[in-house]
Amino acid sequence: MAENFSEHKSVLIKNGVIVGSKKPAVDILIENGVIKEIGNVTNHPTDIHIVDLKGAYVSPGWADIHVHLREPGREDEETISSGSDAAMAGGFTAVCCMPNTNPPLDSEDMITSIKERAVGHLVKVYPIGTVSKERKGEELAEIGNMVEAGAVGFSDDGDPVYDDALMRIALEYSKMFGVPIVNHSEVRSLAKGGVMNEGAVSARLGIPGIPSHAEDIMVARDIRLIELTNGRLHVPHISSIETLELVRRAKAKGLAVTCEVTPHHLSLTDTNFEKFDAAYKVNPPLRTEEDIDALRNGLADGTIDCIASDHAPHSPEENEADLLDAPFGLVGLETAFGVCVVNLLDTKVLNLEQLIEKLSAAPRKIYNLPPAEIKVGKNANMTFFDITTEWKVDSSQFLSQSRNTPYEGMTLKGKVLGVVNGNKVYQAD
Amino acid sequence: MPVLSDRHLLGLEGVPQKDIQLILDTAFTFREILDRPVPKVPTLQGQTVLNFFYESSTRTRMSFELAEKRLSADSINFSKSGSSASKGETLRDTIRTIEAMKIDTVVIRHSAPGSAKLMTGFIDSNIINAGDGAHEHPTQALLDMMTLQEHLNLKSLKGLKVAILGDIKHSRVARSNIHGLKTMGAEVMICGPSTLLPYEAEALGVHISTDINEALEFADVLNILRIQLERQKGGLFPSLREYRKFFGITMKRLNGYKKKFTIMHPGPLNRGVEIDADVADSEHSVILNQVLNGVAVRMAVLVLLTQTHNKGKNRSDG
């Protein structure tokens, strides 16, 4: 299979504006994957790959810490290779993949296998291991062995850790390894049978609802458990005002809690269900305008640490099912940045520097990933983009194998022009 | 020929008053035909109607089938219970199959809300929603409104006070009635156990009560919904006995008021639970009129949608 990226001993990035720097456009010289020079590069080898950015932005490479790559088990929906391609097209040089594959990533062998399958790609894949053996929610998995094999955090994502005692043990035990526990926050008995946010819209449409309380009750429990254990909790995809408030209070107390928000929870409301389209069916569900406003403010004031897509590919067959049968989830890697520009930059919720921090440095910090920095002597790890180009979402152009997006046909803004990781370069058409 | 604003009937939310009135007026003319010795007209000769029932139904399907036969349409039936994906076929796949059969009108019942609307994107047939989950069941609400006009000898439903009783949360009949009655100017109250009212029910724009006496005080008309026995099994209320005590419509309850209530029920009845036998069979009960009017309303809808479709075609041809 032809690669979507190329490898070069020497690369010259010309005329890029580094985000956060006061300087005008500069050149960046990369030799053997390492940044050699930043400035007006005049002296370079003749056999060199040149990328002329013509004044576009350069930032440290972005990381998406919540993706589902579906391999092993559902390679018809996504593979490590196609998901990595989608990530780089979306501007990401690193992803953290969730362990709810089939079989799940619950052992050092499974973690090693994911890492081996990802070798050679531009995008670095950091696996997250399961909290429990076989992801059954009963017994603690071999967290230590998985950390040694390269797991960066632990989650039974797709399902919550229901058992209070297991959650306590997981938070206590993982402390030794300095890794976070990531709990899919959902009280299942409250969410059961639900399709969309429970509220005024579901009342009118007669679509089974999931109250936001299903999320915040679980988060409240988990926060109490970190008070008990001094463990580290990362709350994925927060969707409601109440959950945000819980995290805000926990942070004020100095507890070790972090959280992420998805681009779709920052941009789409439950009123979309008037279309009865399963493309909007996602868990946690899309909430209301008030929730979106609160989440945006939470990002700006630092309560929410970072943005992550919860990229969840589904086959067309699953996607064609009716509203009750259709699975939860949407593909987000390739639309994340465009959605952020429209909903966070253009609305002045964040400035460009802040947005890039939420996409690059902040997510890496949560899982202790090596930082991406544009400095001489550092490994080249960067993303090129503009924030002005308007483009229409056409899922047939996605590098992801799946097409389940609610943004089809929508106009977004801000184009990813390419990424570099080491000596590997991807340039968008 | 009079036409509607849309060639599909997916629900009553957003349907203009003049459309609802046109359907009701047309239904009354068909009602006369049903009283003739030979109750059949050639209006839809050559038209093919598919009754596509993904969820079990006896009454609604029979009513549609009879309406189609009275109009001389060719009708075929498709029944399948249970969910689609679990049997390895998506709804859209089935829709494509139907499309290939060149059906003029599809009457669909499905457990998923929005399934009728989903169909319109993939098929050229006129679509009639015969119930999609807890979303809407527009022909039921239309026949309810027709029955009220007929029974109370009203030109308009304006100002009429209707209480819808029972499981509102899971009821498509309630939602369609609420939208239709509000559009026609009636005043609506919903009343039932608080676990069977939707969360944020205020969004429906009607009076809300959990006290049956309040509903009886308010209403001229009681539309009593069927209590699905599985709701009790799902733990949403403790027992049928307790339901009857707090919400069951008994003669004793009705006799406490001077006014004569009109009693409606979409069927099938749980006698002795939501409605007592003597109430169901009393002179104020219009339950059997509802059944007969159901055929007339469905004839009206089938004909008007066909006319609307044809007019749209002529317009694009010319």
XYZ file of C-alpha atoms in Angstrom:
747
model
C 0.000 0.000 0.000
C 1.323 3.423 -0.903
C 2.089 5.526 2.137
C 0.308 8.811 2.584
C 3.521 10.338 3.926
C 7.160 10.387 2.827
C 10.547 10.078 4.561
C 13.463 12.440 4.053
C 16.945 12.728 5.487
C 16.782 16.502 5.216
C 13.685 18.689 5.291
C 13.383 22.452 5.004
C 10.182 24.085 6.168
C 10.106 27.529 4.593
C 8.140 30.628 5.560
C 6.212 29.297 8.530
C 4.844 31.477 11.319
C 5.443 29.713 14.637
C 2.391 30.008 16.873
C 3.163 32.167 19.894
C 6.324 33.700 18.445
C 6.411 37.396 17.722
C 8.714 36.840 14.776
C 7.589 36.911 11.154
C 7.780 33.780 9.013
C 10.865 31.647 9.555
C 12.484 28.560 8.041
C 13.047 25.346 9.969
C 15.800 22.963 8.945
C 15.398 19.305 9.952
C 18.250 16.803 9.654
C 17.671 13.112 10.466
C 14.423 13.992 12.201
C 15.981 16.583 14.505
C 15.533 20.368 14.335
C 18.874 21.790 13.254
C 18.162 25.446 12.673
C 15.315 27.930 13.029
C 15.471 31.317 11.306
C 16.461 32.435 7.861
C 18.056 29.210 6.647
C 20.396 29.919 3.755
C 22.850 27.079 4.091
C 21.385 23.630 3.554
C 22.123 20.441 1.600
C 21.031 20.474 -2.046
C 19.297 17.093 -1.727
C 16.536 18.318 0.545
C 12.733 18.093 0.714
C 11.290 21.596 0.811
C 7.882 22.494 2.204
C 6.981 26.120 1.513
C 4.283 27.250 3.969
C 3.932 30.692 2.372
C 3.219 32.331 5.694
C 0.950 29.615 7.187
C 1.220 28.599 10.841
C 3.530 26.019 12.422
C 2.854 24.631 15.892
C 4.086 21.742 18.002
C 2.410 18.530 16.758
C -1.092 17.916 18.113
C -2.135 14.873 20.138
C -5.596 13.282 20.257
C -5.759 11.344 23.490
C -9.111 9.653 22.889
C -9.497 7.592 19.719
C -10.865 4.165 18.885
C -8.766 2.429 16.255
C -10.898 -0.766 16.230
C -7.875 -3.052 15.605
C -7.971 -5.874 16.518
C -11.544 -6.969 15.916
C -13.279 -4.496 13.640
C -10.746 -3.884 10.891
C -13.676 -3.242 8.550
C -14.300 -0.015 10.464
C -10.757 1.190 11.127
C -7.218 -0.144 11.441
C -4.219 1.217 13.270
C -2.892 2.245 9.865
C -6.064 3.947 8.551
C -6.752 5.584 11.913
C -3.180 6.900 11.976
C -3.687 8.263 8.464
C -6.866 9.995 9.613
C -5.002 11.427 12.588
C -2.245 12.936 10.469
C -4.781 14.352 8.012
C -6.403 15.964 11.032
C -3.077 17.482 12.128
C -2.232 15.019 14.907
C 1.197 13.439 15.327
C 0.174 11.317 18.311
C -2.942 9.451 19.430
C -3.919 7.479 22.503
C -6.066 4.512 21.532
C -8.758 3.059 23.744
C -8.579 -0.615 24.700
C -12.167 -1.665 23.907
C -11.054 -3.731 20.934
C -11.846 -7.397 20.460
C -9.987 -8.879 22.244
C -9.442 -5.915 24.545
C -6.003 -4.472 25.366
C -5.771 -6.056 28.779
C -2.255 -7.536 28.834
C 1.335 -6.619 28.092
C 1.183 -8.803 24.958
C -1.775 -6.871 23.595
C -0.086 -3.523 24.350
C 3.115 -4.702 22.702
C 1.181 -5.927 19.695
C -0.497 -2.532 19.182
C 2.828 -0.755 19.439
C 4.415 -3.141 16.954
C 1.582 -2.723 14.475
C 1.965 1.057 14.703
C 5.722 1.071 14.055
C 6.777 2.835 10.879
C 3.846 5.225 10.705
C 4.301 8.965 11.047
C 1.748 9.055 13.863
C 2.863 7.748 17.227
C 0.251 5.466 18.801
C 0.138 5.309 22.601
C -2.117 2.504 23.816
C -4.365 2.778 26.842
C -4.842 -0.524 28.686
C -7.971 -1.851 30.345
C -8.607 -1.307 34.037
C -10.021 -4.808 34.402
C -9.128 -8.229 33.033
C -11.035 -8.843 29.783
C -12.664 -5.450 30.388
C -15.235 -7.261 32.477
C -15.183 -4.836 35.378
C -14.382 -7.530 37.908
C -10.665 -7.995 38.563
C -7.829 -5.516 38.180
C -5.778 -6.088 35.004
C -1.963 -6.277 35.079
C -1.492 -2.552 35.100
C 2.205 -2.649 35.998
C 3.100 -5.063 33.226
C 1.135 -3.014 30.742
C 2.884 0.199 31.821
C 6.222 -1.511 31.188
C 4.989 -2.560 27.738
C 4.046 1.051 26.951
C 0.481 1.660 28.159
C 0.048 5.317 29.130
C -3.230 5.125 31.078
C -6.083 2.775 31.930
C -9.738 2.697 31.034
C -12.605 0.270 30.455
C -13.928 2.891 28.011
C -17.163 2.011 26.337
C -18.199 0.858 29.788
C -17.729 2.521 33.141
C -15.946 0.794 35.994
C -19.188 0.089 37.850
C -17.775 -1.582 40.899
C -16.911 1.032 43.509
C -14.297 -1.165 45.158
C -12.580 -1.978 41.851
C -12.465 1.721 40.980
C -10.920 2.443 44.347
C -8.297 -0.266 43.878
C -7.526 0.916 40.335
C -6.956 4.491 41.548
C -4.791 3.292 44.431
C -2.746 0.813 42.418
C -2.129 3.023 39.381
C -0.612 5.695 41.641
C 2.544 3.593 41.873
C 3.030 3.997 38.131
C 1.984 7.625 37.832
C -0.691 6.906 35.225
C -4.291 8.148 35.193
C -7.466 6.086 35.375
C -9.966 7.190 32.756
C -13.535 6.288 33.579
C -16.321 6.400 31.025
C -18.736 8.308 33.245
C -22.155 6.817 32.941
C -24.587 5.271 35.386
C -25.972 2.620 33.060
C -29.248 2.054 34.843
C -30.078 5.737 34.307
C -28.912 5.752 30.706
C -30.448 2.431 29.712
C -32.310 2.450 26.428
C -31.532 6.117 25.893
C -30.567 7.583 22.542
C -30.277 11.335 23.133
C -30.095 13.915 25.901
C -33.164 13.741 28.137
C -34.857 17.111 28.236
C -37.258 19.389 26.438
C -36.309 18.111 22.984
C -36.594 14.414 23.862
C -39.918 15.114 25.567
C -41.252 16.601 22.361
C -39.774 14.065 19.941
C -40.561 10.966 21.975
C -36.986 9.721 21.668
C -35.701 7.806 24.728
C -33.475 10.068 26.799
C -30.270 9.868 28.823
C -30.262 12.432 31.658
C -27.040 14.376 32.189
C -27.223 13.058 35.740
C -26.135 9.649 34.431
C -22.763 11.314 33.792
C -22.344 13.576 36.794
C -23.369 10.993 39.388
C -20.525 8.739 38.235
C -18.066 11.637 38.170
C -19.117 12.624 41.689
C -18.363 9.099 42.874
C -14.996 9.059 41.130
C -14.007 12.398 42.635
C -14.876 11.119 46.106
C -12.720 8.082 45.379
C -9.688 10.175 44.463
C -10.136 11.960 47.757
C -10.001 8.548 49.387
C -7.077 7.195 47.377
C -5.059 10.213 46.276
C -5.127 8.613 42.840
C -5.235 10.316 39.461
C -8.479 10.574 37.543
C -9.004 11.732 33.989
C -12.620 12.384 33.031
C -13.175 11.768 29.317
C -15.632 13.608 27.050
C -17.415 15.779 29.605
C -20.726 16.980 28.267
C -22.729 18.838 30.892
C -22.710 21.889 33.149
C -23.011 19.772 36.285
C -20.032 17.559 35.446
C -18.000 20.655 34.687
C -18.909 22.128 38.074
C -17.852 18.920 39.842
C -14.460 19.008 38.135
C -14.124 22.711 38.873
C -14.709 22.151 42.580
C -12.371 19.144 42.692
C -9.609 21.172 41.055
C -10.164 24.000 43.509
C -9.584 21.473 46.278
C -6.309 20.537 44.632
C -7.350 17.012 43.658
C -5.540 15.218 40.831
C -8.331 15.366 38.288
C -8.138 16.336 34.628
C -10.769 16.300 31.915
C -11.275 16.569 28.186
C -14.076 17.779 25.930
C -14.866 16.734 22.374
C -15.347 19.113 19.451
C -18.904 17.792 19.002
C -19.898 18.615 22.569
C -18.579 22.130 21.923
C -20.569 22.616 18.741
C -23.754 20.530 18.403
C -26.944 20.453 20.485
C -29.700 17.907 20.999
C -32.023 19.902 18.726
C -30.267 18.124 15.849
C -32.398 15.098 16.695
C -35.282 16.847 14.954
C -33.635 15.341 11.874
C -33.885 11.845 13.418
C -30.444 11.123 11.978
C -28.340 8.480 13.751
C -25.194 10.464 12.832
C -25.888 12.555 15.950
C -26.138 9.546 18.235
C -23.135 9.760 20.497
C -22.434 8.872 24.112
C -22.481 10.983 26.194
C -25.231 12.595 24.141
C -25.203 16.072 22.626
C -26.662 18.427 25.223
C -28.062 21.950 25.111
C -26.931 25.449 24.158
C -26.354 26.238 27.872
C -24.079 23.218 28.235
C -22.088 24.274 25.176
C -21.634 27.780 26.581
C -20.506 26.381 29.919
C -18.078 23.919 28.321
C -16.557 26.673 26.187
C -16.088 28.813 29.291
C -14.646 25.808 31.101
C -12.027 25.436 28.385
C -11.163 29.108 28.556
C -10.809 29.195 32.347
C -8.743 25.996 32.433
C -11.271 23.720 34.150
C -11.210 21.620 31.006
C -7.634 20.648 30.241
C -7.800 19.667 26.617
C -9.714 18.733 23.502
C -9.981 15.103 22.333
C -12.125 13.740 19.531
C -13.449 10.394 20.831
C -13.003 9.234 17.224
C -15.356 6.240 17.004
C -15.595 4.695 13.554
C -18.618 2.597 12.587
C -19.340 0.600 9.459
C -21.941 1.889 7.012
C -24.237 -1.039 7.912
C -24.267 0.020 11.530
C -24.682 3.593 10.460
C -27.723 2.806 8.345
C -29.587 1.299 11.242
C -32.548 3.113 12.730
C -32.189 5.462 15.670
C -32.664 2.735 18.286
C -30.354 0.160 16.724
C -27.585 2.481 15.513
C -24.413 2.423 17.638
C -23.124 5.461 19.524
C -20.148 7.342 18.133
C -18.792 9.452 15.317
C -15.492 9.910 13.499
C -13.796 13.078 14.675
C -10.102 13.124 13.804
C -10.427 14.852 10.456
C -12.972 17.479 11.460
C -11.691 18.310 14.964
C -9.598 21.323 14.023
C -12.139 22.866 11.651
C -14.848 22.540 14.287
C -12.545 24.150 16.870
C -11.731 27.104 14.641
C -15.403 27.822 13.973
C -16.578 27.272 17.556
C -13.632 28.413 19.659
C -11.462 30.795 17.626
C -14.079 32.645 15.598
C -16.241 32.968 18.700
C -13.207 34.327 20.584
C -13.525 31.721 23.335
C -9.816 30.949 22.935
C -7.027 32.695 21.119
C -4.832 30.724 18.747
C -2.104 30.087 21.295
C -4.628 28.755 23.803
C -6.297 26.527 21.218
C -2.967 24.998 20.214
C -2.114 24.418 23.867
C -5.394 22.473 24.274
C -4.511 20.367 21.228
C -0.818 19.784 21.870
C 0.887 20.436 25.213
C -2.105 19.905 27.534
C -3.218 16.498 26.241
C 0.369 15.213 26.232
C 0.736 16.235 29.854
C -2.284 14.179 30.944
C -0.681 10.923 29.795
C 2.956 11.994 30.393
C 3.697 11.832 26.662
C 7.005 13.347 25.501
C 6.398 17.037 24.775
C 6.512 18.373 21.230
C 8.618 21.532 21.025
C 9.908 23.616 18.181
C 13.449 24.151 19.419
C 16.877 23.445 17.977
C 18.046 20.006 19.054
C 14.548 18.623 19.615
C 12.883 15.935 17.543
C 10.857 17.453 14.745
C 7.205 17.121 15.738
C 4.945 19.788 14.268
C 1.710 20.644 12.529
C 1.157 23.136 9.680
C -2.182 24.854 9.225
C -4.097 27.987 8.437
C -7.135 29.369 10.201
C -8.824 31.093 7.276
C -9.532 28.534 4.540
C -13.177 27.510 4.457
C -13.894 23.955 3.381
C -16.903 21.726 3.050
C -16.880 18.399 4.875
C -16.949 15.555 2.342
C -16.583 12.264 4.180
C -15.726 10.440 0.944
C -12.375 12.247 1.159
C -11.604 11.016 4.692
C -8.503 8.903 5.208
C -10.433 7.150 7.975
C -12.133 3.986 6.810
C -15.434 5.139 8.261
C -17.797 7.928 7.270
C -20.050 8.402 10.292
C -19.839 12.163 10.729
C -22.567 14.627 11.719
C -20.669 17.400 9.922
C -21.229 16.089 6.368
C -21.731 18.997 3.980
C -21.070 21.559 6.679
C -18.628 24.405 6.049
C -15.719 24.451 8.490
C -12.772 26.772 8.676
C -9.038 26.246 9.082
C -7.107 23.774 7.020
C -4.459 21.322 8.187
C -1.660 21.637 5.629
C 0.613 18.912 6.926
C 2.533 17.360 9.786
C 6.107 16.329 10.446
C 7.232 13.700 12.904
C 10.961 12.936 12.889
C 11.987 12.396 9.286
C 8.424 11.678 8.124
C 6.409 14.333 6.322
C 2.735 14.460 5.385
C 1.396 17.230 3.177
C -2.300 17.679 2.420
C -3.214 18.026 -1.266
C -58.537 19.223 -6.433
C -57.544 20.252 -2.924
C -54.012 19.378 -1.829
C -51.924 19.381 1.344
C -48.642 21.183 2.029
C -46.711 17.904 2.021
C -47.091 14.581 0.240
C -46.052 12.675 3.362
C -47.821 12.460 6.703
C -45.029 11.964 9.225
C -46.601 13.620 12.233
C -48.904 16.462 13.234
C -46.219 18.722 14.706
C -45.955 21.680 12.366
C -48.854 20.616 10.105
C -50.895 23.748 9.318
C -54.447 24.113 10.554
C -55.856 24.240 7.038
C -54.286 20.867 6.226
C -55.762 19.228 9.310
C -59.146 20.788 8.549
C -58.963 19.571 4.950
C -58.205 16.017 6.113
C -61.084 16.107 8.585
C -63.535 17.556 6.028
C -62.494 14.969 3.462
C -62.829 12.216 6.051
C -66.437 13.226 6.691
C -67.254 12.783 2.996
C -65.664 9.332 3.053
C -67.564 8.529 6.197
C -70.769 8.887 4.141
C -69.417 6.405 1.613
C -68.793 3.911 4.402
C -72.490 4.067 5.262
C -73.568 3.145 1.700
C -74.754 -0.379 0.776
C -71.691 -0.811 -1.437
C -69.002 1.085 0.505
C -66.408 1.226 -2.221
C -65.141 3.889 -4.641
C -62.617 3.684 -7.482
C -60.587 6.713 -6.345
C -57.250 4.930 -5.976
C -57.654 2.316 -8.696
C -54.221 1.354 -10.058
C -52.425 2.695 -6.983
C -50.343 0.331 -4.890
C -50.122 0.741 -1.152
C -47.728 -1.163 1.080
C -48.588 -1.660 4.729
C -45.131 -1.985 6.172
C -45.431 -3.056 9.791
C -42.188 -3.604 11.590
C -43.972 -3.725 14.902
C -46.965 -5.885 15.618
C -50.308 -4.192 15.146
C -53.751 -5.528 14.471
C -56.111 -2.590 14.628
C -54.134 0.044 12.800
C -53.105 -2.352 10.067
C -56.655 -3.620 9.578
C -57.940 -0.061 9.486
C -55.432 0.995 6.820
C -56.065 -2.161 4.821
C -59.787 -1.597 4.872
C -59.350 2.051 3.863
C -57.200 0.967 0.920
C -59.717 -1.650 -0.209
C -62.618 0.813 0.048
C -60.652 3.083 -2.285
C -59.914 0.216 -4.742
C -56.163 0.438 -4.246
C -54.000 -2.682 -4.493
C -52.604 -3.269 -1.061
C -49.870 -5.573 0.120
C -48.644 -6.264 3.617
C -45.235 -6.686 5.137
C -44.999 -7.660 8.779
C -41.933 -8.279 10.769
C -41.606 -8.087 14.475
C -38.544 -7.260 16.431
C -35.635 -5.070 15.564
C -34.096 -4.978 12.149
C -30.389 -4.911 12.800
C -30.581 -7.891 15.108
C -31.872 -9.861 12.146
C -29.050 -8.700 9.912
C -30.952 -6.248 7.750
C -30.950 -2.499 8.103
C -34.087 -0.447 7.680
C -32.494 1.276 4.711
C -31.864 -2.050 2.994
C -35.511 -2.926 3.334
C -36.434 0.510 2.041
C -34.330 0.000 -1.063
C -36.145 -3.259 -1.716
C -39.461 -1.479 -1.491
C -38.256 1.266 -3.786
C -37.505 -1.326 -6.444
C -41.114 -2.525 -6.245
C -42.455 0.896 -7.288
C -44.951 1.361 -4.497
C -47.050 4.544 -4.603
C -47.723 4.889 -0.895
C -46.046 3.248 2.086
C -47.748 3.038 5.461
C -45.029 2.378 8.010
C -45.033 1.369 11.625
C -41.680 0.917 13.342
C -40.385 0.934 16.904
C -37.718 3.557 16.183
C -38.696 7.231 16.339
C -38.042 8.968 13.027
C -38.243 5.800 10.937
C -40.998 7.245 8.734
C -38.967 10.384 8.163
C -35.861 8.301 7.459
C -37.798 6.627 4.641
C -38.571 9.866 2.827
C -34.910 10.423 2.104
C -34.533 7.157 0.249
C -37.730 6.515 -1.585
C -40.115 8.267 -3.949
C -43.327 6.874 -2.429
C -45.680 8.916 -0.263
C -45.042 7.952 3.353
C -47.688 7.680 6.060
C -46.449 7.279 9.603
C -48.571 4.662 11.349
C -46.574 5.005 14.554
C -42.820 5.475 15.055
C -41.748 4.606 18.572
C -43.016 7.156 21.062
C -42.821 9.940 18.484
C -46.090 10.289 16.534
C -49.140 8.430 15.291
C -50.859 11.143 13.272
C -53.819 9.205 11.843
C -54.857 8.200 15.367
C -54.954 11.836 16.453
C -56.843 12.801 13.285
C -59.496 10.160 13.892
C -59.753 11.303 17.498
C -60.365 14.877 16.372
C -62.878 13.759 13.755
C -64.745 11.752 16.375
C -64.914 14.753 18.692
C -66.259 16.998 15.943
C -68.838 14.391 15.032
C -69.941 13.433 18.527
C -70.124 16.928 19.940
C -71.478 18.290 16.670
C -68.767 20.950 16.536
C -67.645 23.030 13.566
C -64.362 23.678 15.288
C -62.423 22.217 18.222
C -61.530 25.691 19.419
C -61.768 26.028 23.183
C -62.558 22.339 23.731
C -60.835 20.960 26.821
C -59.199 17.577 26.387
C -57.359 15.616 29.073
C -55.017 12.877 27.885
C -54.616 10.333 30.668
C -51.990 7.696 31.384
C -48.544 6.943 30.007
C -47.677 10.160 28.193
C -43.941 9.552 28.190
C -44.038 6.509 25.922
C -47.100 7.499 23.888
C -47.059 8.514 20.253
C -50.842 8.867 20.453
C -50.422 11.513 23.145
C -47.826 13.463 21.169
C -49.842 13.522 17.953
C -52.999 14.486 19.832
C -51.191 17.282 21.644
C -49.842 18.771 18.407
C -53.082 18.350 16.489
C -55.401 19.612 19.225
C -53.226 22.641 19.934
C -53.142 23.549 16.255
C -56.944 23.297 16.112
C -57.321 25.580 19.124
C -58.254 23.036 21.791
C -56.854 23.180 25.307
C -54.941 20.116 26.455
C -54.000 18.690 29.826
C -51.812 15.636 30.309
C -52.285 13.635 33.473
C -50.674 10.469 34.731
C -48.219 9.102 37.292
C -45.141 11.336 37.426
C -42.966 8.448 36.238
C -45.011 8.262 33.049
C -44.802 11.969 32.215
C -41.788 13.066 30.156
C -38.889 14.771 31.923
C -39.263 18.499 31.084
C -42.841 17.892 29.912
C -43.341 21.690 29.951
C -41.789 21.614 26.471
C -45.046 20.146 25.188
C -46.865 23.384 25.963
C -49.864 21.835 27.726
C -51.299 21.739 31.245
C -49.656 19.062 33.360
C -51.109 17.273 36.354
C -50.571 14.143 38.390
C -53.964 14.463 40.079
C -56.828 12.763 38.293
C -59.364 15.018 40.018
C -57.664 18.053 38.580
C -57.927 16.504 35.110
C -61.619 15.670 35.602
C -62.261 19.188 36.844
C -60.586 20.591 33.741
C -61.792 18.399 30.931
C -64.798 18.010 28.636
C -63.120 15.053 26.980
C -61.057 12.223 28.472
C -58.689 10.472 26.099
C -57.629 7.447 28.123
C -54.429 5.805 26.952
C -53.716 2.124 27.226
C -51.394 1.196 30.045
C -48.736 -1.025 28.514
C -48.289 -3.858 30.935
C -44.533 -3.935 30.322
C -44.262 -0.449 31.862
C -45.369 -1.879 35.156
C -42.934 -4.739 34.744
C -40.250 -2.121 34.048
C -40.955 -0.767 37.514
C -42.370 2.610 36.483
C -45.314 2.151 38.833
C -45.811 -0.400 41.569
C -48.914 -2.322 40.493
C -51.940 -2.248 38.215
C -54.068 -2.201 41.328
C -52.442 0.991 42.531
C -52.678 2.501 39.044
C -56.407 1.874 38.966
C -56.822 3.399 42.390
C -55.139 6.669 41.480
C -55.831 6.992 37.759
C -58.428 4.454 36.643
C -61.591 5.941 35.172
C -64.551 4.518 37.011
C -68.233 5.453 36.951
C -67.951 6.540 40.530
C -65.292 9.049 39.604
C -67.290 10.411 36.671
C -70.525 10.626 38.652
C -68.879 13.099 40.964
C -69.318 15.719 38.221
C -72.406 17.267 36.708
C -70.899 17.502 33.228
C -71.052 14.666 30.726
C -67.594 13.637 29.691
C -66.809 12.304 26.257
C -64.788 9.121 26.763
C -62.144 8.105 24.218
C -59.601 5.307 24.138
C -57.320 4.318 21.262
C -57.576 0.634 22.195
C -56.977 -2.074 23.001
C -58.586 -1.622 26.406
C -57.376 -2.954 29.725
C -60.789 -3.119 31.341
C -60.510 -2.686 35.054
C -57.158 -0.936 34.841
C -57.206 2.425 33.072
C -60.896 2.206 32.246
C -63.772 0.305 33.815
C -66.032 -1.810 31.631
C -69.160 0.218 32.401
C -67.401 3.443 31.412
C -66.136 1.934 28.168
C -69.626 0.732 27.284
C -71.503 3.814 28.457
C -73.427 6.252 26.226
C -70.611 8.767 26.596
C -68.027 6.429 25.201
C -67.150 7.048 21.554
C -64.616 4.249 21.378
C -66.375 2.387 18.569
C -66.989 5.613 16.616
C -63.237 6.112 16.790
C -62.726 2.760 15.077
C -65.129 3.544 12.213
C -63.784 7.081 11.787
C -60.308 5.604 11.652
C -61.128 4.042 8.302
C -62.573 7.310 6.960
C -59.587 9.374 8.121
C -57.140 6.934 6.568
C -59.077 7.002 3.285
C -58.867 10.797 3.353
C -55.144 10.795 4.032
C -54.418 8.212 1.312
C -56.371 10.191 -1.275
C -55.091 13.644 -0.299
C -51.440 12.557 -0.292
C -51.887 10.998 -3.729
C -53.471 14.194 -5.043
C -50.706 16.261 -3.486
C -48.067 14.022 -5.071
C -49.715 14.201 -8.491
C -50.063 17.945 -8.376
C -46.382 18.265 -7.500
C -45.528 16.111 -10.502
C -47.695 18.127 -12.898
C -46.124 21.311 -11.667
C -42.613 20.057 -12.328
C -43.689 18.727 -15.753
C -45.187 22.047 -16.775
